[in-house]
Amino acid sequence: MTASRTYYFDSNATTSVAPEVLEAMLPYLTEKWGNPSSPYRLGKNLVAPLQAARESAAALIGADPTEIVFTSCGTESSNTAITSCLYTQPAKRHIVTTAVEHSATRNCCAALAERGYAVTFLPVNRDGSLDLARFEQALRPDTAVVSIMWANNETGVLFPIPQIAALCRQRGILIHTDAVQVPGKLKIDVNELGVDLLSLSAHKLHGPKGVGLLYVRKGTPFQPLIIGGHQEEGHRGGTENMPYLVGFGRAAELARAVTPEQRRTLAALRDSLEQQILTQIPHTTRNGAKEPRLPNTTSISFVGVEAEALLLLLDQLGICASSGSACTTGSVAPSHVLTAMGLSPAEARSTLRFSLDYENTAEDVAYLMSHLPRLVAELRAAASPRTAARVSPALARAS
């Protein structure tokens, strides 16, 4: 059976390109196809649209347009932020991050550790929160940068970035935050946050894939990751991707226009889904603190169920969700976020993330819930005795 439409609950992975964004992009894929660095009109006529996109992106986060460096994605932005802080402070060779960061930060820091840098991967509490006292103890005289995400992509749990930034400022330590999951879901003001660098990616806010930004506070020492021409004031070489940058600018306008009431409505829909799962399906558990977290995200463990098998069955019904697991060389590795929170590998592999968007409706949730309890029951019934034995301690804890 194949569903006639898609029921999408994976907006933390990516979002659709908004019609308004596509409309803004199309002229720059057709008649306005020049290079903004060119001296003739075909190129010069692109300078103003490029500046407009920069101003729109800056307004989204409360920054000055001169503080915006356009990149290819959030991963490039985060890698650039971390390496720049190290290369501009050669006497400092220590990084502080957390054990639950996105792979863009986590793997970058792990690679730097292999090159001789010292990295502290801070643990988190069982609810995914960060102990500020432990964080403060991790700071050292040779700490070059703290890189901590604002919102966790798997659980939605928020870290107290303003407090973290204040502790960094007291010690003269640069701070970067991965805020990729935040636009449109929370208000962003870099001055209230107090960070030196911040990463975003357009495809998380109904923009195109392949474009992001790095906010660099005025006065922050900076060394580019990509060396090339004079583009981005020398902060990032490479010909500007004009269609995508214009699309990013339009998407930023749409994200800015989201109202507090819309956010409350989104949170209420998420809460409804979460409550229905927890009450209608036995042996289920929410992972992560209930608050503070993003208004659209819930992480649920279904004890005795392999998440990947459940995802396949949901997909046949047109339902898109996500697990935190990673497929590597034919095996499924448990989510590093969930295991860092204290879940066993079996519990982590039984977890799905549902991340909603403003396009989701109560009817979408009703469709999901018309199938999810049955699918979970069928998978549990089909589990082998070996699988049942492996998860029985977790069943006892959840019951």
mmCIF file of C-alpha atoms in Angstrom:
data_model
loop_
_atom_site.group_PDB
_atom_site.id
_atom_site.type_symbol
_atom_site.label_atom_id
_atom_site.label_comp_id
_atom_site.label_asym_id
_atom_site.label_seq_id
_atom_site.Cartn_x
_atom_site.Cartn_y
_atom_site.Cartn_z
ATOM 1 C CA MET A 1 0.000 0.000 0.000
ATOM 2 C CA THR A 2 1.300 3.437 -0.961
ATOM 3 C CA ALA A 3 -0.283 6.621 0.362
ATOM 4 C CA SER A 4 -1.523 9.217 -2.106
ATOM 5 C CA ARG A 5 0.029 12.101 -0.181
ATOM 6 C CA THR A 6 2.848 12.774 2.242
ATOM 7 C CA TYR A 7 2.339 13.395 5.944
ATOM 8 C CA TYR A 8 5.540 15.137 6.941
ATOM 9 C CA PHE A 9 6.825 15.050 10.528
ATOM 10 C CA ASP A 10 10.545 15.576 9.883
ATOM 11 C CA SER A 11 10.990 19.333 9.636
ATOM 12 C CA ASN A 12 14.143 19.305 11.750
ATOM 13 C CA ALA A 13 15.768 17.402 8.888
ATOM 14 C CA THR A 14 14.632 19.791 6.177
ATOM 15 C CA THR A 15 11.673 21.874 5.081
ATOM 16 C CA SER A 16 10.013 22.415 1.732
ATOM 17 C CA VAL A 17 10.952 25.456 -0.322
ATOM 18 C CA ALA A 18 8.172 27.980 0.225
ATOM 19 C CA PRO A 19 6.365 29.112 -2.947
ATOM 20 C CA GLU A 20 7.339 32.724 -2.193
ATOM 21 C CA VAL A 21 10.984 31.661 -1.965
ATOM 22 C CA LEU A 22 10.895 29.790 -5.264
ATOM 23 C CA GLU A 23 9.240 32.755 -6.955
ATOM 24 C CA ALA A 24 11.991 35.061 -5.694
ATOM 25 C CA MET A 25 14.715 32.672 -6.879
ATOM 26 C CA LEU A 26 13.520 31.944 -10.421
ATOM 27 C CA PRO A 27 14.635 35.201 -12.104
ATOM 28 C CA TYR A 28 18.179 34.549 -10.904
ATOM 29 C CA LEU A 29 18.146 31.158 -12.588
ATOM 30 C CA THR A 30 16.991 32.638 -15.882
ATOM 31 C CA GLU A 31 17.491 36.218 -17.093
ATOM 32 C CA LYS A 32 19.459 37.479 -14.046
ATOM 33 C CA TRP A 33 22.177 34.855 -14.311
ATOM 34 C CA GLY A 34 25.267 37.066 -14.123
ATOM 35 C CA ASN A 35 28.179 37.125 -11.686
ATOM 36 C CA PRO A 36 27.866 39.953 -9.127
ATOM 37 C CA SER A 37 31.650 40.445 -9.231
ATOM 38 C CA SER A 38 31.574 41.310 -12.949
ATOM 39 C CA PRO A 39 32.082 44.982 -13.932
ATOM 40 C CA TYR A 40 29.301 45.190 -16.529
ATOM 41 C CA ARG A 41 25.588 45.688 -15.957
ATOM 42 C CA LEU A 42 24.646 42.000 -16.021
ATOM 43 C CA GLY A 43 26.828 41.583 -12.960
ATOM 44 C CA LYS A 44 26.472 45.001 -11.344
ATOM 45 C CA ASN A 45 22.694 44.693 -11.342
ATOM 46 C CA LEU A 46 23.056 41.808 -8.876
ATOM 47 C CA VAL A 47 24.857 43.832 -6.212
ATOM 48 C CA ALA A 48 21.640 45.374 -4.835
ATOM 49 C CA PRO A 49 19.723 42.036 -4.616
ATOM 50 C CA LEU A 50 22.718 40.475 -2.874
ATOM 51 C CA GLN A 51 22.774 43.305 -0.339
ATOM 52 C CA ALA A 52 19.019 42.996 0.159
ATOM 53 C CA ALA A 53 19.391 39.284 0.934
ATOM 54 C CA ARG A 54 22.146 40.100 3.423
ATOM 55 C CA GLU A 55 20.009 42.731 5.115
ATOM 56 C CA SER A 56 17.074 40.319 5.365
ATOM 57 C CA ALA A 57 19.235 37.584 6.869
ATOM 58 C CA ALA A 58 20.739 40.069 9.317
ATOM 59 C CA ALA A 59 17.301 41.312 10.376
ATOM 60 C CA LEU A 60 16.252 37.739 11.177
ATOM 61 C CA ILE A 61 18.867 37.536 13.930
ATOM 62 C CA GLY A 62 19.147 41.182 14.978
ATOM 63 C CA ALA A 63 22.585 41.649 13.428
ATOM 64 C CA ASP A 64 24.221 44.295 11.270
ATOM 65 C CA PRO A 65 24.452 43.260 7.599
ATOM 66 C CA THR A 66 28.244 43.643 7.741
ATOM 67 C CA GLU A 67 28.289 40.836 10.331
ATOM 68 C CA ILE A 68 26.804 38.270 7.920
ATOM 69 C CA VAL A 69 29.031 35.836 6.022
ATOM 70 C CA PHE A 70 27.121 33.728 3.527
ATOM 71 C CA THR A 71 28.204 30.070 3.307
ATOM 72 C CA SER A 72 27.057 26.856 1.663
ATOM 73 C CA CYS A 73 25.365 25.363 4.752
ATOM 74 C CA GLY A 74 25.256 25.185 8.534
ATOM 75 C CA THR A 75 28.057 22.621 8.579
ATOM 76 C CA GLU A 76 30.433 24.962 6.770
ATOM 77 C CA SER A 77 29.394 27.804 9.068
ATOM 78 C CA SER A 78 30.112 25.822 12.230
ATOM 79 C CA ASN A 79 33.398 24.443 10.917
ATOM 80 C CA THR A 80 34.464 27.955 9.923
ATOM 81 C CA ALA A 81 33.551 29.386 13.316
ATOM 82 C CA ILE A 82 35.482 26.799 15.303
ATOM 83 C CA THR A 83 38.609 26.739 13.156
ATOM 84 C CA SER A 84 38.713 30.540 12.915
ATOM 85 C CA CYS A 85 38.706 30.852 16.707
ATOM 86 C CA LEU A 86 41.625 28.433 16.894
ATOM 87 C CA TYR A 87 43.697 29.845 14.047
ATOM 88 C CA THR A 88 43.376 33.447 15.239
ATOM 89 C CA GLN A 89 44.445 32.450 18.781
ATOM 90 C CA PRO A 90 47.374 30.074 18.230
ATOM 91 C CA ALA A 91 48.360 30.116 21.904
ATOM 92 C CA LYS A 92 44.964 28.672 22.865
ATOM 93 C CA ARG A 93 44.364 25.046 21.904
ATOM 94 C CA HIS A 94 41.329 24.003 23.935
ATOM 95 C CA ILE A 95 37.703 23.655 22.777
ATOM 96 C CA VAL A 96 34.628 23.173 24.960
ATOM 97 C CA THR A 97 31.527 21.617 23.404
ATOM 98 C CA THR A 98 28.903 19.057 24.449
ATOM 99 C CA ALA A 99 28.378 15.368 23.864
ATOM 100 C CA VAL A 100 25.044 16.018 22.122
ATOM 101 C CA GLU A 101 26.095 18.410 19.357
ATOM 102 C CA HIS A 102 25.128 17.953 15.725
ATOM 103 C CA SER A 103 27.743 16.041 13.748
ATOM 104 C CA ALA A 104 28.741 19.318 12.063
ATOM 105 C CA THR A 105 30.291 20.386 15.372
ATOM 106 C CA ARG A 106 30.951 17.025 16.979
ATOM 107 C CA ASN A 107 32.951 15.560 14.106
ATOM 108 C CA CYS A 108 34.795 18.817 13.470
ATOM 109 C CA CYS A 109 35.961 18.858 17.095
ATOM 110 C CA ALA A 110 36.888 15.166 16.951
ATOM 111 C CA ALA A 111 39.012 15.826 13.843
ATOM 112 C CA LEU A 112 40.720 18.738 15.572
ATOM 113 C CA ALA A 113 41.443 16.499 18.565
ATOM 114 C CA GLU A 114 43.274 14.145 16.211
ATOM 115 C CA ARG A 115 45.426 17.123 15.174
ATOM 116 C CA GLY A 116 46.488 17.762 18.735
ATOM 117 C CA TYR A 117 43.870 20.164 20.046
ATOM 118 C CA ALA A 118 42.307 19.486 23.431
ATOM 119 C CA VAL A 119 38.529 19.032 23.357
ATOM 120 C CA THR A 120 36.144 18.766 26.293
ATOM 121 C CA PHE A 121 32.871 17.058 25.340
ATOM 122 C CA LEU A 122 30.607 18.009 28.238
ATOM 123 C CA PRO A 123 28.085 15.382 29.365
ATOM 124 C CA VAL A 124 24.405 16.244 29.776
ATOM 125 C CA ASN A 125 21.805 15.295 32.337
ATOM 126 C CA ARG A 126 19.222 12.540 31.804
ATOM 127 C CA ASP A 127 16.764 15.128 30.489
ATOM 128 C CA GLY A 128 19.311 16.475 28.020
ATOM 129 C CA SER A 129 20.008 19.663 29.970
ATOM 130 C CA LEU A 130 23.454 21.096 30.668
ATOM 131 C CA ASP A 131 24.899 21.634 34.145
ATOM 132 C CA LEU A 132 26.191 25.222 34.142
ATOM 133 C CA ALA A 133 28.472 24.595 37.117
ATOM 134 C CA ARG A 134 30.118 21.713 35.265
ATOM 135 C CA PHE A 135 30.404 23.905 32.181
ATOM 136 C CA GLU A 136 32.131 26.659 34.138
ATOM 137 C CA GLN A 137 34.574 24.159 35.632
ATOM 138 C CA ALA A 138 35.523 23.011 32.120
ATOM 139 C CA LEU A 139 36.744 26.464 31.067
ATOM 140 C CA ARG A 140 40.524 26.869 31.060
ATOM 141 C CA PRO A 141 42.995 29.697 30.469
ATOM 142 C CA ASP A 142 43.807 28.118 27.091
ATOM 143 C CA THR A 143 40.172 27.702 25.990
ATOM 144 C CA ALA A 144 39.938 29.290 22.539
ATOM 145 C CA VAL A 145 36.276 28.686 21.813
ATOM 146 C CA VAL A 146 33.076 27.314 23.284
ATOM 147 C CA SER A 147 30.784 25.816 20.645
ATOM 148 C CA ILE A 148 27.391 24.788 22.029
ATOM 149 C CA MET A 149 24.141 24.406 20.129
ATOM 150 C CA TRP A 150 21.140 26.485 21.118
ATOM 151 C CA ALA A 151 18.514 23.825 20.334
ATOM 152 C CA ASN A 152 19.146 20.108 20.075
ATOM 153 C CA ASN A 153 18.045 18.727 16.723
ATOM 154 C CA GLU A 154 16.847 15.381 18.157
ATOM 155 C CA THR A 155 15.077 16.350 21.378
ATOM 156 C CA GLY A 156 14.430 20.069 20.909
ATOM 157 C CA VAL A 157 15.976 20.761 24.336
ATOM 158 C CA LEU A 158 17.318 24.313 24.633
ATOM 159 C CA PHE A 159 20.628 25.225 26.223
ATOM 160 C CA PRO A 160 20.927 28.514 28.200
ATOM 161 C CA ILE A 161 23.087 30.307 25.659
ATOM 162 C CA PRO A 162 22.855 33.809 27.240
ATOM 163 C CA GLN A 163 24.173 32.475 30.562
ATOM 164 C CA ILE A 164 26.865 30.441 28.808
ATOM 165 C CA ALA A 165 27.905 33.475 26.772
ATOM 166 C CA ALA A 166 28.115 35.634 29.893
ATOM 167 C CA LEU A 167 30.472 33.149 31.537
ATOM 168 C CA CYS A 168 32.605 33.151 28.389
ATOM 169 C CA ARG A 169 32.759 36.944 28.250
ATOM 170 C CA GLN A 170 33.981 37.081 31.842
ATOM 171 C CA ARG A 171 36.984 34.980 30.788
ATOM 172 C CA GLY A 172 37.613 36.441 27.347
ATOM 173 C CA ILE A 173 36.585 33.229 25.574
ATOM 174 C CA LEU A 174 34.921 33.309 22.158
ATOM 175 C CA ILE A 175 31.560 31.560 21.904
ATOM 176 C CA HIS A 176 29.817 30.063 18.887
ATOM 177 C CA THR A 177 26.318 28.610 18.818
ATOM 178 C CA ASP A 178 24.713 26.350 16.249
ATOM 179 C CA ALA A 179 21.245 27.897 15.946
ATOM 180 C CA VAL A 180 20.235 25.987 12.818
ATOM 181 C CA GLN A 181 17.002 24.630 14.356
ATOM 182 C CA VAL A 182 15.801 27.921 15.835
ATOM 183 C CA PRO A 183 14.578 30.326 13.090
ATOM 184 C CA GLY A 184 10.811 30.649 12.922
ATOM 185 C CA LYS A 185 10.457 28.745 16.190
ATOM 186 C CA LEU A 186 12.003 31.232 18.625
ATOM 187 C CA LYS A 187 12.929 34.901 18.434
ATOM 188 C CA ILE A 188 16.627 35.379 17.655
ATOM 189 C CA ASP A 189 18.563 38.433 18.821
ATOM 190 C CA VAL A 190 22.325 37.968 18.758
ATOM 191 C CA ASN A 191 22.802 40.909 21.099
ATOM 192 C CA GLU A 192 20.536 39.336 23.722
ATOM 193 C CA LEU A 193 22.283 35.999 23.224
ATOM 194 C CA GLY A 194 25.716 37.563 23.629
ATOM 195 C CA VAL A 195 27.434 35.162 21.218
ATOM 196 C CA ASP A 196 30.398 35.992 18.986
ATOM 197 C CA LEU A 197 29.464 33.603 16.176
ATOM 198 C CA LEU A 198 26.217 31.899 15.135
ATOM 199 C CA SER A 199 25.355 29.385 12.393
ATOM 200 C CA LEU A 200 22.168 29.080 10.323
ATOM 201 C CA SER A 201 21.071 27.038 7.302
ATOM 202 C CA ALA A 202 18.378 28.133 4.851
ATOM 203 C CA HIS A 203 16.785 24.741 4.279
ATOM 204 C CA LYS A 204 15.559 24.596 7.886
ATOM 205 C CA LEU A 205 13.363 27.670 7.323
ATOM 206 C CA HIS A 206 11.742 26.900 3.974
ATOM 207 C CA GLY A 207 14.694 28.125 1.955
ATOM 208 C CA PRO A 208 16.789 26.137 -0.528
ATOM 209 C CA LYS A 209 19.408 23.562 0.404
ATOM 210 C CA GLY A 210 23.002 24.582 -0.195
ATOM 211 C CA VAL A 211 23.142 28.000 1.465
ATOM 212 C CA GLY A 212 23.744 29.112 5.036
ATOM 213 C CA LEU A 213 25.249 31.931 7.018
ATOM 214 C CA LEU A 214 27.741 32.604 9.749
ATOM 215 C CA TYR A 215 27.205 35.603 11.999
ATOM 216 C CA VAL A 216 30.517 37.125 13.104
ATOM 217 C CA ARG A 217 30.199 39.862 15.709
ATOM 218 C CA LYS A 218 32.062 43.057 14.871
ATOM 219 C CA GLY A 219 35.565 42.976 16.327
ATOM 220 C CA THR A 220 35.729 39.175 16.502
ATOM 221 C CA PRO A 221 39.042 37.921 15.087
ATOM 222 C CA PHE A 222 38.363 35.936 11.943
ATOM 223 C CA GLN A 223 40.187 33.707 9.511
ATOM 224 C CA PRO A 224 38.280 32.225 6.557
ATOM 225 C CA LEU A 225 38.021 28.508 6.008
ATOM 226 C CA ILE A 226 37.630 28.816 2.226
ATOM 227 C CA ILE A 227 40.340 30.925 0.644
ATOM 228 C CA GLY A 228 39.651 32.436 -2.753
ATOM 229 C CA GLY A 229 38.593 35.771 -4.186
ATOM 230 C CA HIS A 230 37.332 38.908 -2.530
ATOM 231 C CA GLN A 231 33.756 37.699 -2.072
ATOM 232 C CA GLU A 232 32.070 38.196 1.316
ATOM 233 C CA GLU A 233 34.611 40.932 2.101
ATOM 234 C CA GLY A 234 37.326 38.313 1.985
ATOM 235 C CA HIS A 235 35.601 36.150 4.608
ATOM 236 C CA ARG A 236 34.594 33.346 2.227
ATOM 237 C CA GLY A 237 35.932 32.806 -1.274
ATOM 238 C CA GLY A 238 33.770 31.564 -4.129
ATOM 239 C CA THR A 239 31.305 33.049 -6.590
ATOM 240 C CA GLU A 240 28.082 33.994 -4.841
ATOM 241 C CA ASN A 241 25.206 31.558 -5.342
ATOM 242 C CA MET A 242 22.773 34.305 -6.264
ATOM 243 C CA PRO A 243 19.527 32.308 -6.727
ATOM 244 C CA TYR A 244 19.985 30.595 -3.379
ATOM 245 C CA LEU A 245 21.084 33.735 -1.539
ATOM 246 C CA VAL A 246 18.005 35.576 -2.794
ATOM 247 C CA GLY A 247 15.941 32.584 -1.682
ATOM 248 C CA PHE A 248 17.581 32.659 1.741
ATOM 249 C CA GLY A 249 16.719 36.327 2.074
ATOM 250 C CA ARG A 250 13.060 35.711 1.247
ATOM 251 C CA ALA A 251 12.908 32.724 3.602
ATOM 252 C CA ALA A 252 14.358 34.890 6.369
ATOM 253 C CA GLU A 253 11.547 37.392 5.819
ATOM 254 C CA LEU A 254 8.967 34.627 6.155
ATOM 255 C CA ALA A 255 10.603 33.311 9.341
ATOM 256 C CA ARG A 256 10.605 36.800 10.837
ATOM 257 C CA ALA A 257 6.892 37.103 10.138
ATOM 258 C CA VAL A 258 5.965 34.091 12.306
ATOM 259 C CA THR A 259 3.899 35.347 15.242
ATOM 260 C CA PRO A 260 3.960 34.267 18.900
ATOM 261 C CA GLU A 261 0.419 32.943 18.425
ATOM 262 C CA GLN A 262 1.579 30.720 15.569
ATOM 263 C CA ARG A 263 4.348 29.365 17.780
ATOM 264 C CA ARG A 264 1.864 28.612 20.565
ATOM 265 C CA THR A 265 -0.416 26.832 18.101
ATOM 266 C CA LEU A 266 2.511 24.747 16.853
ATOM 267 C CA ALA A 267 3.501 23.820 20.418
ATOM 268 C CA ALA A 268 -0.100 22.832 21.199
ATOM 269 C CA LEU A 269 -0.199 20.527 18.156
ATOM 270 C CA ARG A 270 3.109 18.963 19.171
ATOM 271 C CA ASP A 271 1.827 18.477 22.716
ATOM 272 C CA SER A 272 -1.346 16.856 21.398
ATOM 273 C CA LEU A 273 0.639 14.376 19.327
ATOM 274 C CA GLU A 274 2.982 13.655 22.200
ATOM 275 C CA GLN A 275 0.188 13.100 24.686
ATOM 276 C CA GLN A 276 -1.730 10.817 22.337
ATOM 277 C CA ILE A 277 1.342 8.649 21.797
ATOM 278 C CA LEU A 278 2.155 8.434 25.500
ATOM 279 C CA THR A 279 -1.425 7.608 26.527
ATOM 280 C CA GLN A 280 -2.515 5.369 23.642
ATOM 281 C CA ILE A 281 0.655 3.319 23.184
ATOM 282 C CA PRO A 282 1.989 1.480 26.263
ATOM 283 C CA HIS A 283 5.666 1.446 27.160
ATOM 284 C CA THR A 284 6.502 4.762 25.523
ATOM 285 C CA THR A 285 8.668 7.512 26.978
ATOM 286 C CA ARG A 286 9.443 11.088 25.992
ATOM 287 C CA ASN A 287 13.144 11.860 25.855
ATOM 288 C CA GLY A 288 14.412 15.226 27.013
ATOM 289 C CA ALA A 289 13.075 17.997 29.194
ATOM 290 C CA LYS A 290 9.511 19.079 28.518
ATOM 291 C CA GLU A 291 10.657 22.689 28.827
ATOM 292 C CA PRO A 292 12.552 24.633 27.698
ATOM 293 C CA ARG A 293 12.527 23.121 24.224
ATOM 294 C CA LEU A 294 11.563 23.951 20.680
ATOM 295 C CA PRO A 295 7.785 24.173 20.114
ATOM 296 C CA ASN A 296 7.805 21.598 17.319
ATOM 297 C CA THR A 297 9.938 18.666 18.498
ATOM 298 C CA THR A 298 9.274 15.473 20.430
ATOM 299 C CA SER A 299 11.468 12.405 20.854
ATOM 300 C CA ILE A 300 9.662 9.202 21.836
ATOM 301 C CA SER A 301 11.066 5.762 22.681
ATOM 302 C CA PHE A 302 8.867 2.780 21.803
ATOM 303 C CA VAL A 303 10.204 -0.020 23.941
ATOM 304 C CA GLY A 304 10.592 -3.318 22.101
ATOM 305 C CA VAL A 305 10.426 -1.725 18.650
ATOM 306 C CA GLU A 306 13.236 -1.211 16.150
ATOM 307 C CA ALA A 307 12.827 2.377 15.019
ATOM 308 C CA GLU A 308 14.129 1.693 11.519
ATOM 309 C CA ALA A 309 11.485 -0.996 10.971
ATOM 310 C CA LEU A 310 8.774 1.344 12.222
ATOM 311 C CA LEU A 311 9.989 4.107 9.897
ATOM 312 C CA LEU A 312 9.752 1.773 6.907
ATOM 313 C CA LEU A 313 6.154 0.875 7.741
ATOM 314 C CA LEU A 314 5.253 4.534 8.266
ATOM 315 C CA ASP A 315 6.841 5.420 4.949
ATOM 316 C CA GLN A 316 4.550 2.967 3.167
ATOM 317 C CA LEU A 317 1.652 5.000 4.563
ATOM 318 C CA GLY A 318 3.144 8.293 3.397
ATOM 319 C CA ILE A 319 4.341 9.299 6.872
ATOM 320 C CA CYS A 320 7.810 10.795 7.253
ATOM 321 C CA ALA A 321 9.547 10.848 10.631
ATOM 322 C CA SER A 322 13.105 10.250 11.804
ATOM 323 C CA SER A 323 15.291 8.218 14.106
ATOM 324 C CA GLY A 324 18.509 9.478 15.601
ATOM 325 C CA SER A 325 20.298 6.356 14.477
ATOM 326 C CA ALA A 326 22.999 6.348 11.834
ATOM 327 C CA CYS A 327 23.475 3.569 9.290
ATOM 328 C CA THR A 328 27.156 2.732 8.996
ATOM 329 C CA THR A 329 28.573 -0.190 6.982
ATOM 330 C CA GLY A 330 25.302 -2.083 7.187
ATOM 331 C CA SER A 331 24.775 -1.700 10.925
ATOM 332 C CA VAL A 332 22.585 0.768 12.782
ATOM 333 C CA ALA A 333 24.483 2.793 15.358
ATOM 334 C CA PRO A 334 22.435 4.284 18.203
ATOM 335 C CA SER A 335 22.036 8.033 18.447
ATOM 336 C CA HIS A 336 24.973 9.665 20.223
ATOM 337 C CA VAL A 337 22.548 12.245 21.622
ATOM 338 C CA LEU A 338 20.325 9.664 23.297
ATOM 339 C CA THR A 339 23.161 7.513 24.620
ATOM 340 C CA ALA A 340 24.790 10.649 26.053
ATOM 341 C CA MET A 341 21.499 11.225 27.896
ATOM 342 C CA GLY A 342 21.797 7.782 29.480
ATOM 343 C CA LEU A 343 19.604 5.663 27.197
ATOM 344 C CA SER A 344 20.838 2.166 26.452
ATOM 345 C CA PRO A 345 21.685 1.334 22.837
ATOM 346 C CA ALA A 346 18.456 -0.692 22.606
ATOM 347 C CA GLU A 347 16.392 2.203 23.947
ATOM 348 C CA ALA A 348 18.089 4.628 21.555
ATOM 349 C CA ARG A 349 17.379 2.338 18.603
ATOM 350 C CA SER A 350 13.706 2.264 19.583
ATOM 351 C CA THR A 351 13.313 6.035 19.354
ATOM 352 C CA LEU A 352 11.586 8.214 16.788
ATOM 353 C CA ARG A 353 11.691 11.984 16.450
ATOM 354 C CA PHE A 354 8.605 13.829 15.267
ATOM 355 C CA SER A 355 9.349 17.423 14.262
ATOM 356 C CA LEU A 356 6.371 19.477 13.137
ATOM 357 C CA ASP A 357 6.014 22.606 11.042
ATOM 358 C CA TYR A 358 3.417 25.331 10.634
ATOM 359 C CA GLU A 359 2.061 23.414 7.658
ATOM 360 C CA ASN A 360 1.074 20.457 9.855
ATOM 361 C CA THR A 361 -2.565 20.145 10.931
ATOM 362 C CA ALA A 362 -4.647 18.275 13.482
ATOM 363 C CA GLU A 363 -5.781 16.068 10.588
ATOM 364 C CA ASP A 364 -2.142 15.082 9.952
ATOM 365 C CA VAL A 365 -1.774 14.074 13.583
ATOM 366 C CA ALA A 366 -5.056 12.131 13.448
ATOM 367 C CA TYR A 367 -3.833 10.228 10.369
ATOM 368 C CA LEU A 368 -0.561 9.353 12.078
ATOM 369 C CA MET A 369 -2.353 8.188 15.230
ATOM 370 C CA SER A 370 -4.804 6.113 13.204
ATOM 371 C CA HIS A 371 -1.878 3.891 12.215
ATOM 372 C CA LEU A 372 0.930 4.265 14.767
ATOM 373 C CA PRO A 373 -0.541 2.238 17.677
ATOM 374 C CA ARG A 374 -1.301 -0.690 15.370
ATOM 375 C CA LEU A 375 2.144 -0.669 13.764
ATOM 376 C CA VAL A 376 3.888 -0.578 17.122
ATOM 377 C CA ALA A 377 1.765 -3.469 18.402
ATOM 378 C CA GLU A 378 2.485 -5.513 15.270
ATOM 379 C CA LEU A 379 6.237 -4.974 15.528
ATOM 380 C CA ARG A 380 6.252 -5.893 19.190
ATOM 381 C CA ALA A 381 4.262 -9.040 18.489
ATOM 382 C CA ALA A 382 6.650 -10.017 15.708
ATOM 383 C CA ALA A 383 9.765 -9.451 17.811
ATOM 384 C CA SER A 384 11.840 -12.566 18.320
ATOM 385 C CA PRO A 385 12.263 -14.012 21.834
ATOM 386 C CA ARG A 386 15.869 -12.806 21.693
ATOM 387 C CA THR A 387 14.720 -9.241 20.999
ATOM 388 C CA ALA A 388 12.041 -9.472 23.676
ATOM 389 C CA ALA A 389 14.598 -10.647 26.224
ATOM 390 C CA ARG A 390 16.926 -7.798 25.338
ATOM 391 C CA VAL A 391 14.293 -5.135 25.910
ATOM 392 C CA SER A 392 12.526 -6.669 28.908
ATOM 393 C CA PRO A 393 14.466 -4.553 31.476
ATOM 394 C CA ALA A 394 13.420 -1.445 29.582
ATOM 395 C CA LEU A 395 9.819 -2.671 29.513
ATOM 396 C CA ALA A 396 9.905 -3.045 33.258
ATOM 397 C CA ARG A 397 11.192 0.497 33.693
ATOM 398 C CA ALA A 398 8.579 1.949 31.318
ATOM 399 C CA SER A 399 5.608 0.074 32.728
#
